[in-house]
């Protein structure tokens, strides 16, 4: 194992590691633009220059010492780039000597010569690596009075990306990402010197399902999202941690919110799930949270939906459900919602109604899956839902037997949460034959048009809970949006403007939805049936799960957060924590 | 504990203790003012024209070729009173952004001038307008229609800024 000295302190490196890697793992940040831990080394930005030296040795290999018994170090006359220099035994590195600082300032000056003064109109401002380094590692003024080079702006690279050639600092991160990770080698440098720019190969476009990741890794604002462009400044948004619910991978994400509206979704580093990436579908699949929401309980009166209060809705559900024999009711859980919600649905069905007619719909799309992140299981929590008990017994009705059972009159009432029959259209035709349909929904859809009682419930962005992903990793997430009922908990997690708005400010006129998570509705309903469930928050439901369901034993929300999610059954020996690399992010 | 010394020079003199001469002295000052020239202004018939250094309500500069603001949101960020709301949008002009919505809540504004100081485009400046009367809270929120002011009306302030900012 090579031992090297960075700024006078001793560090151990693994064979083949570069200086910047050793430094990063030990918490030393060497400024850099083009280096990224997941990409190959390009070594073209020169920002990571450091002073490197080797100890002086005699012919027999022994180290030479000076009069003070310190080894004599021969520093190379030229600075070396830390991202491409391999760490070797007896290496000495200085990361902030005057020569290094001068080199960093010069590199910054060169980069800024042709960089437009675009910050006021650039979406990256506030989370820009170049801005940050201009502040930390630059002299603070420009000596360049001549004309800047002009290059094309608003170049369309694909369905989701716009490129601004003037802002590009030619770090080649996007080119390497396209080639190495997205496996779509369509980008290349053209021209030379200060006229260098990036072009698509003729007749191609960058439309990989992972294309938008280049927006995050681009250290400047050269690449912008066509969906997000100019919607908000980053410092006006709140970024809260969550989990993508687009498919069973469960990529870790941050949700950017302003005015209680999701404006964009970004990947969050999880070394064991999605690394630094996520797919474009996951990023752009948030509109249903913002629009067309069910925000009142409804009941059907003479074929029309009418708003009712939650208490009345519970009472109505109680009265109507009571009229059926338990074996005539079918409970349909959801692979789209949390373990907590499914667990209480199962508990309601088995303990209160004493029926095993519990099942869920699986949503597979073979075309969606690939060999990187995307899975053909398009629900975030199929495994979890099954684990907490959403499956029929051998004698009870499963979803496959459901159409049959409805036709034969075995099933007269349907209780379905957070799912619909979009992929099973034959069931829609049978809905008329049912006497009662109760549903929990986020949006108005074909099912709400047929339902008798509708409870409005929170989406993943508004509640707390856990998902189990395709690798059996249990991951915890917390709300990113406020509802009337989590307002106190969300307090300081809201964006600056939302937090401080008063009633006469127009910028706080967001829809404060009076909705609850499904488990809360189950609790009310069970208590109406005479049980005494006293769960007050999702965490208490989860404690129940971790006590009763094998695999979850010993897990708590805190532990799940600490270890980036834990694989089922491994609460006692989770995978080790590792340093998390963040290229650049919003620092308020 | 604080000890209060009633020292010789702090005590009232004999004449002061009488009070009456002091009152007469005061009335004398008042009486003298009667013969001095008046400087009360007959507002609103007679109006005061502030100089360029005056910080009246903030307005947006309307240049010859349109509004200068690029909706960068810096004024909104710096405003200590959270008075400004900016919503950006995309245009075909060379500077890609423009404010779809720009509103200043004059009930919040404290006339500090930070917005003007931070603006990278010299697009928001403090005007000479000090007549701010509203009949409802809604009226006090000024939109782009009320904020945009042609540049020639703002020359004093722009010159002042160039000299002293
Ligand atoms: S567009 Fe961004 S990521 Fe790509 S080379 Fe330019 S600066 Fe780097
Ligand atoms: S791969 Fe799946 S979990 Fe990851 S971002 Fe895409 S849809 Fe979401
Ligand atoms: S003058 Fe001060 S308080 Fe008024 S809008 Fe500008 S920054 Fe805000
Ligand atoms: S700081 Fe200037 S350019 Fe930016 S939004 Fe405010 S007025 Fe417009
Ligand atoms: S990070 Fe080393 S040259 Fe760019």
CSV table of N, CA and C in Angstrom, one decimal, chain A residues 120-123 153-154 164 167 229-233 235-236 258 496-497 500-507, chain B residues 70 72-74 76-77 82 85 87-94 96-97 103 105 107-108 120 137-138 141:
chain,number,residue,atom,x,y,z
A,120,UNK,N,-26.9,36.3,-14.4
A,120,UNK,CA,-28.3,36.7,-14.2
A,120,UNK,C,-29.4,36.0,-15.0
A,121,UNK,N,-29.0,35.4,-16.2
A,121,UNK,CA,-30.0,34.7,-16.9
A,121,UNK,C,-29.7,33.2,-17.0
A,122,UNK,N,-28.8,32.8,-16.2
A,122,UNK,CA,-28.4,31.4,-16.2
A,122,UNK,C,-29.0,30.6,-15.1
A,123,UNK,N,-29.6,29.4,-15.5
A,123,UNK,CA,-30.3,28.6,-14.5
A,123,UNK,C,-29.3,28.0,-13.4
A,153,UNK,N,-26.0,29.9,-29.0
A,153,UNK,CA,-26.7,29.7,-27.8
A,153,UNK,C,-28.0,28.9,-28.2
A,154,UNK,N,-28.7,28.3,-27.2
A,154,UNK,CA,-29.9,27.6,-27.4
A,154,UNK,C,-29.8,26.5,-28.5
A,164,UNK,N,-25.8,25.6,-24.4
A,164,UNK,CA,-25.4,27.0,-24.6
A,164,UNK,C,-23.8,27.0,-24.7
A,167,UNK,N,-21.3,29.2,-22.6
A,167,UNK,CA,-21.0,29.0,-21.2
A,167,UNK,C,-20.2,27.7,-21.0
A,229,UNK,N,-36.3,25.0,-17.6
A,229,UNK,CA,-35.8,26.3,-18.0
A,229,UNK,C,-36.5,27.5,-17.4
A,230,UNK,N,-35.8,28.3,-16.5
A,230,UNK,CA,-36.3,29.6,-16.0
A,230,UNK,C,-37.5,29.5,-15.1
A,231,UNK,N,-37.9,28.3,-14.7
A,231,UNK,CA,-39.1,28.2,-13.8
A,231,UNK,C,-38.8,28.9,-12.5
A,232,UNK,N,-37.7,28.7,-12.0
A,232,UNK,CA,-37.4,29.3,-10.7
A,232,UNK,C,-35.9,29.4,-10.5
A,233,UNK,N,-35.5,30.3,-9.6
A,233,UNK,CA,-34.1,30.3,-9.2
A,233,UNK,C,-33.9,29.3,-8.1
A,235,UNK,N,-32.3,29.2,-5.4
A,235,UNK,CA,-32.4,29.6,-4.0
A,235,UNK,C,-33.8,29.9,-3.5
A,236,UNK,N,-34.7,30.0,-4.5
A,236,UNK,CA,-36.1,30.1,-4.1
A,236,UNK,C,-36.8,28.8,-3.9
A,258,UNK,N,-41.3,25.0,-5.1
A,258,UNK,CA,-41.6,26.4,-4.7
A,258,UNK,C,-43.0,26.6,-4.8
A,496,UNK,N,-37.7,29.4,1.2
A,496,UNK,CA,-37.7,30.7,1.8
A,496,UNK,C,-39.0,31.5,1.7
A,497,UNK,N,-39.5,31.6,0.4
A,497,UNK,CA,-40.6,32.4,0.2
A,497,UNK,C,-41.9,31.8,0.8
A,500,UNK,N,-42.2,32.3,4.7
A,500,UNK,CA,-42.4,33.6,5.3
A,500,UNK,C,-43.6,34.4,4.7
A,501,UNK,N,-44.3,33.7,3.8
A,501,UNK,CA,-45.5,34.4,3.2
A,501,UNK,C,-46.6,34.7,4.1
A,502,UNK,N,-47.2,35.9,3.9
A,502,UNK,CA,-48.4,36.2,4.7
A,502,UNK,C,-49.6,36.2,3.9
A,503,UNK,N,-50.8,36.4,4.4
A,503,UNK,CA,-52.0,36.2,3.7
A,503,UNK,C,-52.2,37.2,2.6
A,504,UNK,N,-51.5,38.4,2.7
A,504,UNK,CA,-51.7,39.3,1.6
A,504,UNK,C,-50.6,39.3,0.5
A,505,UNK,N,-49.8,38.3,0.6
A,505,UNK,CA,-48.7,38.1,-0.4
A,505,UNK,C,-49.3,37.2,-1.5
A,506,UNK,N,-49.1,37.6,-2.8
A,506,UNK,CA,-49.6,36.8,-3.8
A,506,UNK,C,-48.8,35.6,-4.0
A,507,UNK,N,-47.5,35.6,-3.6
A,507,UNK,CA,-46.6,34.5,-3.9
A,507,UNK,C,-46.8,33.3,-3.0
B,70,UNK,N,-34.1,41.2,-16.6
B,70,UNK,CA,-33.9,39.9,-17.1
B,70,UNK,C,-34.5,38.8,-16.2
B,72,UNK,N,-33.6,38.0,-13.1
B,72,UNK,CA,-32.6,37.2,-12.5
B,72,UNK,C,-33.0,36.9,-11.0
B,73,UNK,N,-33.9,37.7,-10.5
B,73,UNK,CA,-34.4,37.3,-9.1
B,73,UNK,C,-33.5,37.8,-8.0
B,74,UNK,N,-32.4,38.5,-8.3
B,74,UNK,CA,-31.5,39.0,-7.3
B,74,UNK,C,-32.2,40.0,-6.4
B,76,UNK,N,-35.2,40.2,-5.7
B,76,UNK,CA,-36.2,39.5,-4.8
B,76,UNK,C,-35.4,38.8,-3.7
B,77,UNK,N,-34.2,38.3,-4.0
B,77,UNK,CA,-33.4,37.6,-3.0
B,77,UNK,C,-32.9,38.5,-2.0
B,82,UNK,N,-38.9,41.0,1.7
B,82,UNK,CA,-39.6,40.0,0.8
B,82,UNK,C,-40.7,40.7,0.1
B,85,UNK,N,-41.7,39.9,-6.0
B,85,UNK,CA,-41.9,38.5,-6.6
B,85,UNK,C,-41.6,38.6,-8.1
B,87,UNK,N,-41.3,36.2,-11.6
B,87,UNK,CA,-41.4,34.9,-12.3
B,87,UNK,C,-40.8,35.1,-13.7
B,88,UNK,N,-39.8,34.3,-14.0
B,88,UNK,CA,-39.1,34.4,-15.3
B,88,UNK,C,-39.8,33.6,-16.4
B,89,UNK,N,-39.6,34.0,-17.6
B,89,UNK,CA,-40.0,33.3,-18.7
B,89,UNK,C,-39.0,33.4,-19.8
B,90,UNK,N,-39.2,32.7,-20.9
B,90,UNK,CA,-38.2,32.7,-22.0
B,90,UNK,C,-38.7,33.6,-23.1
B,91,UNK,N,-37.7,34.4,-23.7
B,91,UNK,CA,-38.1,35.2,-24.9
B,91,UNK,C,-37.1,34.9,-26.0
B,92,UNK,N,-37.5,35.5,-27.1
B,92,UNK,CA,-36.6,35.3,-28.3
B,92,UNK,C,-35.5,36.3,-28.4
B,93,UNK,N,-35.5,37.3,-27.5
B,93,UNK,CA,-34.5,38.4,-27.5
B,93,UNK,C,-33.2,37.8,-27.2
B,94,UNK,N,-32.1,38.6,-27.3
B,94,UNK,CA,-30.8,38.1,-27.1
B,94,UNK,C,-30.6,37.6,-25.7
B,96,UNK,N,-32.1,35.9,-22.9
B,96,UNK,CA,-33.2,34.9,-23.0
B,96,UNK,C,-34.3,35.0,-22.0
B,97,UNK,N,-34.0,35.7,-20.9
B,97,UNK,CA,-35.1,35.7,-19.9
B,97,UNK,C,-35.8,37.0,-19.8
B,103,UNK,N,-43.8,41.8,-9.4
B,103,UNK,CA,-44.7,42.5,-8.5
B,103,UNK,C,-43.9,42.9,-7.2
B,105,UNK,N,-44.7,44.5,-3.5
B,105,UNK,CA,-45.8,44.7,-2.5
B,105,UNK,C,-45.3,46.0,-1.7
B,107,UNK,N,-46.7,47.5,0.6
B,107,UNK,CA,-46.9,47.4,2.0
B,107,UNK,C,-45.7,46.8,2.7
B,108,UNK,N,-44.9,46.0,2.0
B,108,UNK,CA,-43.8,45.4,2.5
B,108,UNK,C,-42.5,46.3,2.4
B,120,UNK,N,-28.0,43.6,-11.6
B,120,UNK,CA,-26.9,43.6,-12.5
B,120,UNK,C,-27.2,44.3,-13.8
B,137,UNK,N,-55.3,46.3,0.4
B,137,UNK,CA,-54.1,45.6,0.4
B,137,UNK,C,-53.7,45.1,-1.1
B,138,UNK,N,-54.8,44.8,-1.8
B,138,UNK,CA,-54.5,44.3,-3.1
B,138,UNK,C,-53.9,45.4,-4.0
B,141,UNK,N,-50.1,46.0,-4.2
B,141,UNK,CA,-49.2,45.2,-4.9
B,141,UNK,C,-49.1,45.6,-6.4
